[in-house]
């Protein structure tokens, strides 16, 4: 089965700024892929490259078996794209917009349209320019789901929305999940954790990891080691240990390469350990650990970015490489 | 096609207000537009005439708004537009916009032109070719440039600012043109080069629009459009040289007898003084006076272009390019005329005290009289075949006491026509002026090589018939009259020969100039 989206060496420069840096990724068909990263990490740029809104400086990407740069016209009959920055035909009413878009899609499902209108409680006779931000986003969702696209691409779709609207949108999205591939960017980790099947982490334009959510959850552990006596951190910390610190007799770190062998390996490294505790981590905790690790590395070795990135990638992609 | 119609229908619904305003303005213009060309009536039109002029300006403004709104409904600049991630096909989108302009701009324009023709007394079906030519000019000069700018600007405000910038650029060029560049007079009569430039610009702008719709590479398209003025300036330079070469090709040197004899005829009477501001006197105007004779009966001769070469005793010389002549049209008989050139002041200062040899080339056209149509002077209006419609000019409400003739043509100038009639010496008594009585009044209308159309919202061309001897040459002045029923003859002329002839002037002295303050006076 071909991935719905795949990229290779995808790069985008804006002058001297490297916004997207040699990204290679694959989004499996039927997955709900969440692209996470801090503001300015390059998520929107990456999505615009995939959607042929921007042109890549190097590398290439394939979406639904079509080169992104050839993604025009009829190719969008199979893609639903919603972005927080996307403009809508503001002069139209919601009903007129749906009527208008209906003419572009042979697969438009009028029954589904009615269902979405009901589900999102859309005011058909109100002009889009008079709608709240949440309502506009719901209208955009409805107009992008009603034709049952094979791929739904969402760029920060929940940003700035109240929890109620977010829940409604997520619910609408999850209902479509069995028949489509969903690719969304967000920094709202708590939400995407609840329904994403895959996650990719983008930092400063580079994809630090891209894997299944379950595998990621298995790979990261919050480790607390209680020692028999106070001890300093070993000098040769593995790259997979993030945020390592020690206080008195306790050593703590985030293990980004946790496996069944980890307890035995740690017991061997800390022979005077009285207790070794492994706590599963939420996506938010994983994200923060990675982000902090990146910042610390950036601060300590800003003169040598390549070292930092190499170190971070070595640790964070260990599972994938394995 | 479905997608084209789908987008078109959306635009038609969305911009109904803009469409309504544009069509309403066009309709209003049609209803009072006649005050712009109905001759005598326009003098008494007053505020209605002013309103007609205002509407004539507002209609293109409404087109500008319509074009901008229509094209920018699917903005081509930016990366957040709703439509770029929808199944829009660029060719269908472009077709929808073209259809939008066809239906809501060109069709009302075409209907308005037809109604205006009907109102003026013309049959529109006789002027279809001219109307289409007008539409082509409108497209090249107004619609395409506006559409191109709309494709590379993101909103109406930016479009307006861009247009203002272009306007300022034109003003700067015009100022530079009037002060910095050497001007010896107008270019030659032949202007094929200008037509080539027009076509080139239209093709270039169309290509920019296609490029922007197909690729949406805003900076590439902007680059293409910014390159256009540079290209046009180069093309105009080339066109100017081409037109100069065309004069020598179209007007070959005369091998045998020429249809007109020309001779230098210096003024023997009083001297004429020309006073100029010092700032505009980088060029010194020089007038050369000639006498013409020898034109055969049934022919007319026109000196279309003039070229002057001045040689000094020291062997140096200076010459002009081919310049447009004074627009004279000569028939059998003798007359004198003046051709003017402008000489750079430095050249003038160099040659002012020398006896000079002047060689003047004339590019002349010989035209032969053809069909003559005689119509009696009408009370109100008369249709003159192959010319247009003529109406008497009355100074008072009283009909039958015409003091002139006003003629209009449909869409374009007619073939060159000589108009002759007899003035009554006094107010008309009801009877026509006899062929051997009164004073002869003659005039010209039309052109030997009329263009197929013109860029004008009004499809009616005012022929500016100025009959000679309209005023009584007596101390108490007054006017002659054209009485109802007096025959008016319209004689068509067609070009039969074009050639060059020349006049040599020996011992010519440039006229003296005197400077007072910032004024320069030339006496000649």
PDB file of N, CA and C in Angstrom, chain B residues 476-519:
ATOM      1  N   UNK B 476     -18.100  96.093 -41.045  1.00  0.00           N
ATOM      2  CA  UNK B 476     -19.146  95.814 -40.035  1.00  0.00           C
ATOM      3  C   UNK B 476     -19.279  94.321 -39.740  1.00  0.00           C
ATOM      4  N   UNK B 477     -18.502  93.499 -40.421  1.00  0.00           N
ATOM      5  CA  UNK B 477     -18.476  92.062 -40.133  1.00  0.00           C
ATOM      6  C   UNK B 477     -19.798  91.399 -40.425  1.00  0.00           C
ATOM      7  N   UNK B 478     -20.180  90.413 -39.614  1.00  0.00           N
ATOM      8  CA  UNK B 478     -21.420  89.678 -39.821  1.00  0.00           C
ATOM      9  C   UNK B 478     -21.147  88.327 -40.467  1.00  0.00           C
ATOM     10  N   UNK B 479     -22.226  87.630 -40.760  1.00  0.00           N
ATOM     11  CA  UNK B 479     -22.061  86.275 -41.246  1.00  0.00           C
ATOM     12  C   UNK B 479     -22.737  86.093 -42.592  1.00  0.00           C
ATOM     13  N   UNK B 480     -22.190  85.161 -43.372  1.00  0.00           N
ATOM     14  CA  UNK B 480     -22.892  84.696 -44.558  1.00  0.00           C
ATOM     15  C   UNK B 480     -23.897  83.641 -44.126  1.00  0.00           C
ATOM     16  N   UNK B 481     -24.793  83.303 -45.034  1.00  0.00           N
ATOM     17  CA  UNK B 481     -25.825  82.328 -44.681  1.00  0.00           C
ATOM     18  C   UNK B 481     -25.885  81.219 -45.725  1.00  0.00           C
ATOM     19  N   UNK B 482     -26.226  80.033 -45.248  1.00  0.00           N
ATOM     20  CA  UNK B 482     -26.476  78.909 -46.156  1.00  0.00           C
ATOM     21  C   UNK B 482     -27.987  78.721 -46.230  1.00  0.00           C
ATOM     22  N   UNK B 483     -28.524  78.993 -47.410  1.00  0.00           N
ATOM     23  CA  UNK B 483     -29.988  78.950 -47.518  1.00  0.00           C
ATOM     24  C   UNK B 483     -30.473  77.564 -47.899  1.00  0.00           C
ATOM     25  N   UNK B 484     -31.633  77.235 -47.395  1.00  0.00           N
ATOM     26  CA  UNK B 484     -32.232  75.927 -47.655  1.00  0.00           C
ATOM     27  C   UNK B 484     -32.398  75.736 -49.161  1.00  0.00           C
ATOM     28  N   UNK B 485     -31.979  74.594 -49.640  1.00  0.00           N
ATOM     29  CA  UNK B 485     -32.122  74.280 -51.058  1.00  0.00           C
ATOM     30  C   UNK B 485     -30.885  74.581 -51.870  1.00  0.00           C
ATOM     31  N   UNK B 486     -29.944  75.372 -51.313  1.00  0.00           N
ATOM     32  CA  UNK B 486     -28.698  75.665 -52.037  1.00  0.00           C
ATOM     33  C   UNK B 486     -27.915  74.366 -52.217  1.00  0.00           C
ATOM     34  N   UNK B 487     -27.444  74.075 -53.431  1.00  0.00           N
ATOM     35  CA  UNK B 487     -26.726  72.804 -53.609  1.00  0.00           C
ATOM     36  C   UNK B 487     -25.401  72.781 -52.833  1.00  0.00           C
ATOM     37  N   UNK B 488     -25.157  71.667 -52.188  1.00  0.00           N
ATOM     38  CA  UNK B 488     -23.865  71.436 -51.514  1.00  0.00           C
ATOM     39  C   UNK B 488     -23.254  70.219 -52.192  1.00  0.00           C
ATOM     40  N   UNK B 489     -22.059  70.395 -52.766  1.00  0.00           N
ATOM     41  CA  UNK B 489     -21.428  69.285 -53.492  1.00  0.00           C
ATOM     42  C   UNK B 489     -20.376  68.612 -52.608  1.00  0.00           C
ATOM     43  N   UNK B 490     -20.418  67.295 -52.564  1.00  0.00           N
ATOM     44  CA  UNK B 490     -19.445  66.506 -51.799  1.00  0.00           C
ATOM     45  C   UNK B 490     -18.652  65.681 -52.811  1.00  0.00           C
ATOM     46  N   UNK B 491     -17.374  66.005 -52.983  1.00  0.00           N
ATOM     47  CA  UNK B 491     -16.542  65.318 -53.968  1.00  0.00           C
ATOM     48  C   UNK B 491     -15.523  64.434 -53.248  1.00  0.00           C
ATOM     49  N   UNK B 492     -15.574  63.150 -53.514  1.00  0.00           N
ATOM     50  CA  UNK B 492     -14.636  62.226 -52.878  1.00  0.00           C
ATOM     51  C   UNK B 492     -13.305  62.239 -53.602  1.00  0.00           C
ATOM     52  N   UNK B 493     -12.230  62.193 -52.846  1.00  0.00           N
ATOM     53  CA  UNK B 493     -10.888  62.121 -53.440  1.00  0.00           C
ATOM     54  C   UNK B 493     -10.219  60.825 -52.998  1.00  0.00           C
ATOM     55  N   UNK B 494      -9.517  60.205 -53.929  1.00  0.00           N
ATOM     56  CA  UNK B 494      -8.769  58.992 -53.609  1.00  0.00           C
ATOM     57  C   UNK B 494      -7.334  59.152 -54.065  1.00  0.00           C
ATOM     58  N   UNK B 495      -6.407  58.650 -53.268  1.00  0.00           N
ATOM     59  CA  UNK B 495      -4.983  58.775 -53.598  1.00  0.00           C
ATOM     60  C   UNK B 495      -4.679  57.981 -54.861  1.00  0.00           C
ATOM     61  N   UNK B 496      -3.945  58.613 -55.783  1.00  0.00           N
ATOM     62  CA  UNK B 496      -3.568  57.902 -57.007  1.00  0.00           C
ATOM     63  C   UNK B 496      -2.048  57.795 -57.143  1.00  0.00           C
ATOM     64  N   UNK B 497      -1.294  58.686 -56.497  1.00  0.00           N
ATOM     65  CA  UNK B 497       0.156  58.690 -56.652  1.00  0.00           C
ATOM     66  C   UNK B 497       0.798  59.257 -55.399  1.00  0.00           C
ATOM     67  N   UNK B 498       1.941  58.679 -55.073  1.00  0.00           N
ATOM     68  CA  UNK B 498       2.704  59.268 -53.957  1.00  0.00           C
ATOM     69  C   UNK B 498       4.149  59.393 -54.411  1.00  0.00           C
ATOM     70  N   UNK B 499       4.753  60.477 -54.100  1.00  0.00           N
ATOM     71  CA  UNK B 499       6.137  60.682 -54.566  1.00  0.00           C
ATOM     72  C   UNK B 499       6.802  61.760 -53.734  1.00  0.00           C
ATOM     73  N   UNK B 500       8.103  61.946 -54.035  1.00  0.00           N
ATOM     74  CA  UNK B 500       8.846  63.026 -53.380  1.00  0.00           C
ATOM     75  C   UNK B 500       9.137  64.119 -54.397  1.00  0.00           C
ATOM     76  N   UNK B 501       9.142  65.336 -53.947  1.00  0.00           N
ATOM     77  CA  UNK B 501       9.612  66.455 -54.753  1.00  0.00           C
ATOM     78  C   UNK B 501      10.409  67.353 -53.821  1.00  0.00           C
ATOM     79  N   UNK B 502      11.187  68.248 -54.401  1.00  0.00           N
ATOM     80  CA  UNK B 502      12.043  69.041 -53.516  1.00  0.00           C
ATOM     81  C   UNK B 502      12.169  70.481 -53.982  1.00  0.00           C
ATOM     82  N   UNK B 503      12.586  71.291 -53.060  1.00  0.00           N
ATOM     83  CA  UNK B 503      12.831  72.714 -53.335  1.00  0.00           C
ATOM     84  C   UNK B 503      14.202  73.052 -52.758  1.00  0.00           C
ATOM     85  N   UNK B 504      15.034  73.750 -53.549  1.00  0.00           N
ATOM     86  CA  UNK B 504      16.347  74.196 -53.061  1.00  0.00           C
ATOM     87  C   UNK B 504      16.324  75.698 -52.850  1.00  0.00           C
ATOM     88  N   UNK B 505      16.839  76.127 -51.745  1.00  0.00           N
ATOM     89  CA  UNK B 505      16.874  77.554 -51.413  1.00  0.00           C
ATOM     90  C   UNK B 505      18.343  77.953 -51.247  1.00  0.00           C
ATOM     91  N   UNK B 506      18.744  78.951 -51.988  1.00  0.00           N
ATOM     92  CA  UNK B 506      20.129  79.442 -51.881  1.00  0.00           C
ATOM     93  C   UNK B 506      20.140  80.716 -51.029  1.00  0.00           C
ATOM     94  N   UNK B 507      21.265  80.962 -50.451  1.00  0.00           N
ATOM     95  CA  UNK B 507      21.484  82.207 -49.685  1.00  0.00           C
ATOM     96  C   UNK B 507      20.377  82.433 -48.648  1.00  0.00           C
ATOM     97  N   UNK B 508      20.069  81.388 -47.936  1.00  0.00           N
ATOM     98  CA  UNK B 508      19.023  81.511 -46.898  1.00  0.00           C
ATOM     99  C   UNK B 508      19.660  81.982 -45.596  1.00  0.00           C
ATOM    100  N   UNK B 509      19.010  82.940 -44.953  1.00  0.00           N
ATOM    101  CA  UNK B 509      19.507  83.431 -43.657  1.00  0.00           C
ATOM    102  C   UNK B 509      18.497  83.108 -42.567  1.00  0.00           C
ATOM    103  N   UNK B 510      18.999  82.553 -41.483  1.00  0.00           N
ATOM    104  CA  UNK B 510      18.102  82.223 -40.367  1.00  0.00           C
ATOM    105  C   UNK B 510      17.538  83.516 -39.789  1.00  0.00           C
ATOM    106  N   UNK B 511      16.303  83.495 -39.319  1.00  0.00           N
ATOM    107  CA  UNK B 511      15.702  84.727 -38.781  1.00  0.00           C
ATOM    108  C   UNK B 511      16.400  85.140 -37.486  1.00  0.00           C
ATOM    109  N   UNK B 512      16.470  86.467 -37.242  1.00  0.00           N
ATOM    110  CA  UNK B 512      17.127  86.910 -35.993  1.00  0.00           C
ATOM    111  C   UNK B 512      16.249  86.638 -34.767  1.00  0.00           C
ATOM    112  N   UNK B 513      16.907  86.457 -33.649  1.00  0.00           N
ATOM    113  CA  UNK B 513      16.151  86.307 -32.391  1.00  0.00           C
ATOM    114  C   UNK B 513      16.662  87.340 -31.407  1.00  0.00           C
ATOM    115  N   UNK B 514      15.772  87.775 -30.547  1.00  0.00           N
ATOM    116  CA  UNK B 514      16.190  88.707 -29.489  1.00  0.00           C
ATOM    117  C   UNK B 514      15.702  88.177 -28.154  1.00  0.00           C
ATOM    118  N   UNK B 515      16.551  88.367 -27.141  1.00  0.00           N
ATOM    119  CA  UNK B 515      16.223  87.854 -25.810  1.00  0.00           C
ATOM    120  C   UNK B 515      15.900  89.020 -24.902  1.00  0.00           C
ATOM    121  N   UNK B 516      14.749  88.927 -24.236  1.00  0.00           N
ATOM    122  CA  UNK B 516      14.359  89.941 -23.248  1.00  0.00           C
ATOM    123  C   UNK B 516      13.857  89.218 -22.022  1.00  0.00           C
ATOM    124  N   UNK B 517      14.647  89.328 -20.940  1.00  0.00           N
ATOM    125  CA  UNK B 517      14.262  88.601 -19.727  1.00  0.00           C
ATOM    126  C   UNK B 517      14.285  87.106 -20.006  1.00  0.00           C
ATOM    127  N   UNK B 518      13.171  86.454 -19.676  1.00  0.00           N
ATOM    128  CA  UNK B 518      13.120  85.018 -19.946  1.00  0.00           C
ATOM    129  C   UNK B 518      12.315  84.741 -21.213  1.00  0.00           C
ATOM    130  N   UNK B 519      12.162  85.753 -22.057  1.00  0.00           N
ATOM    131  CA  UNK B 519      11.426  85.577 -23.303  1.00  0.00           C
ATOM    132  C   UNK B 519      12.363  85.740 -24.494  1.00  0.00           C
TER     133      UNK B 519
END
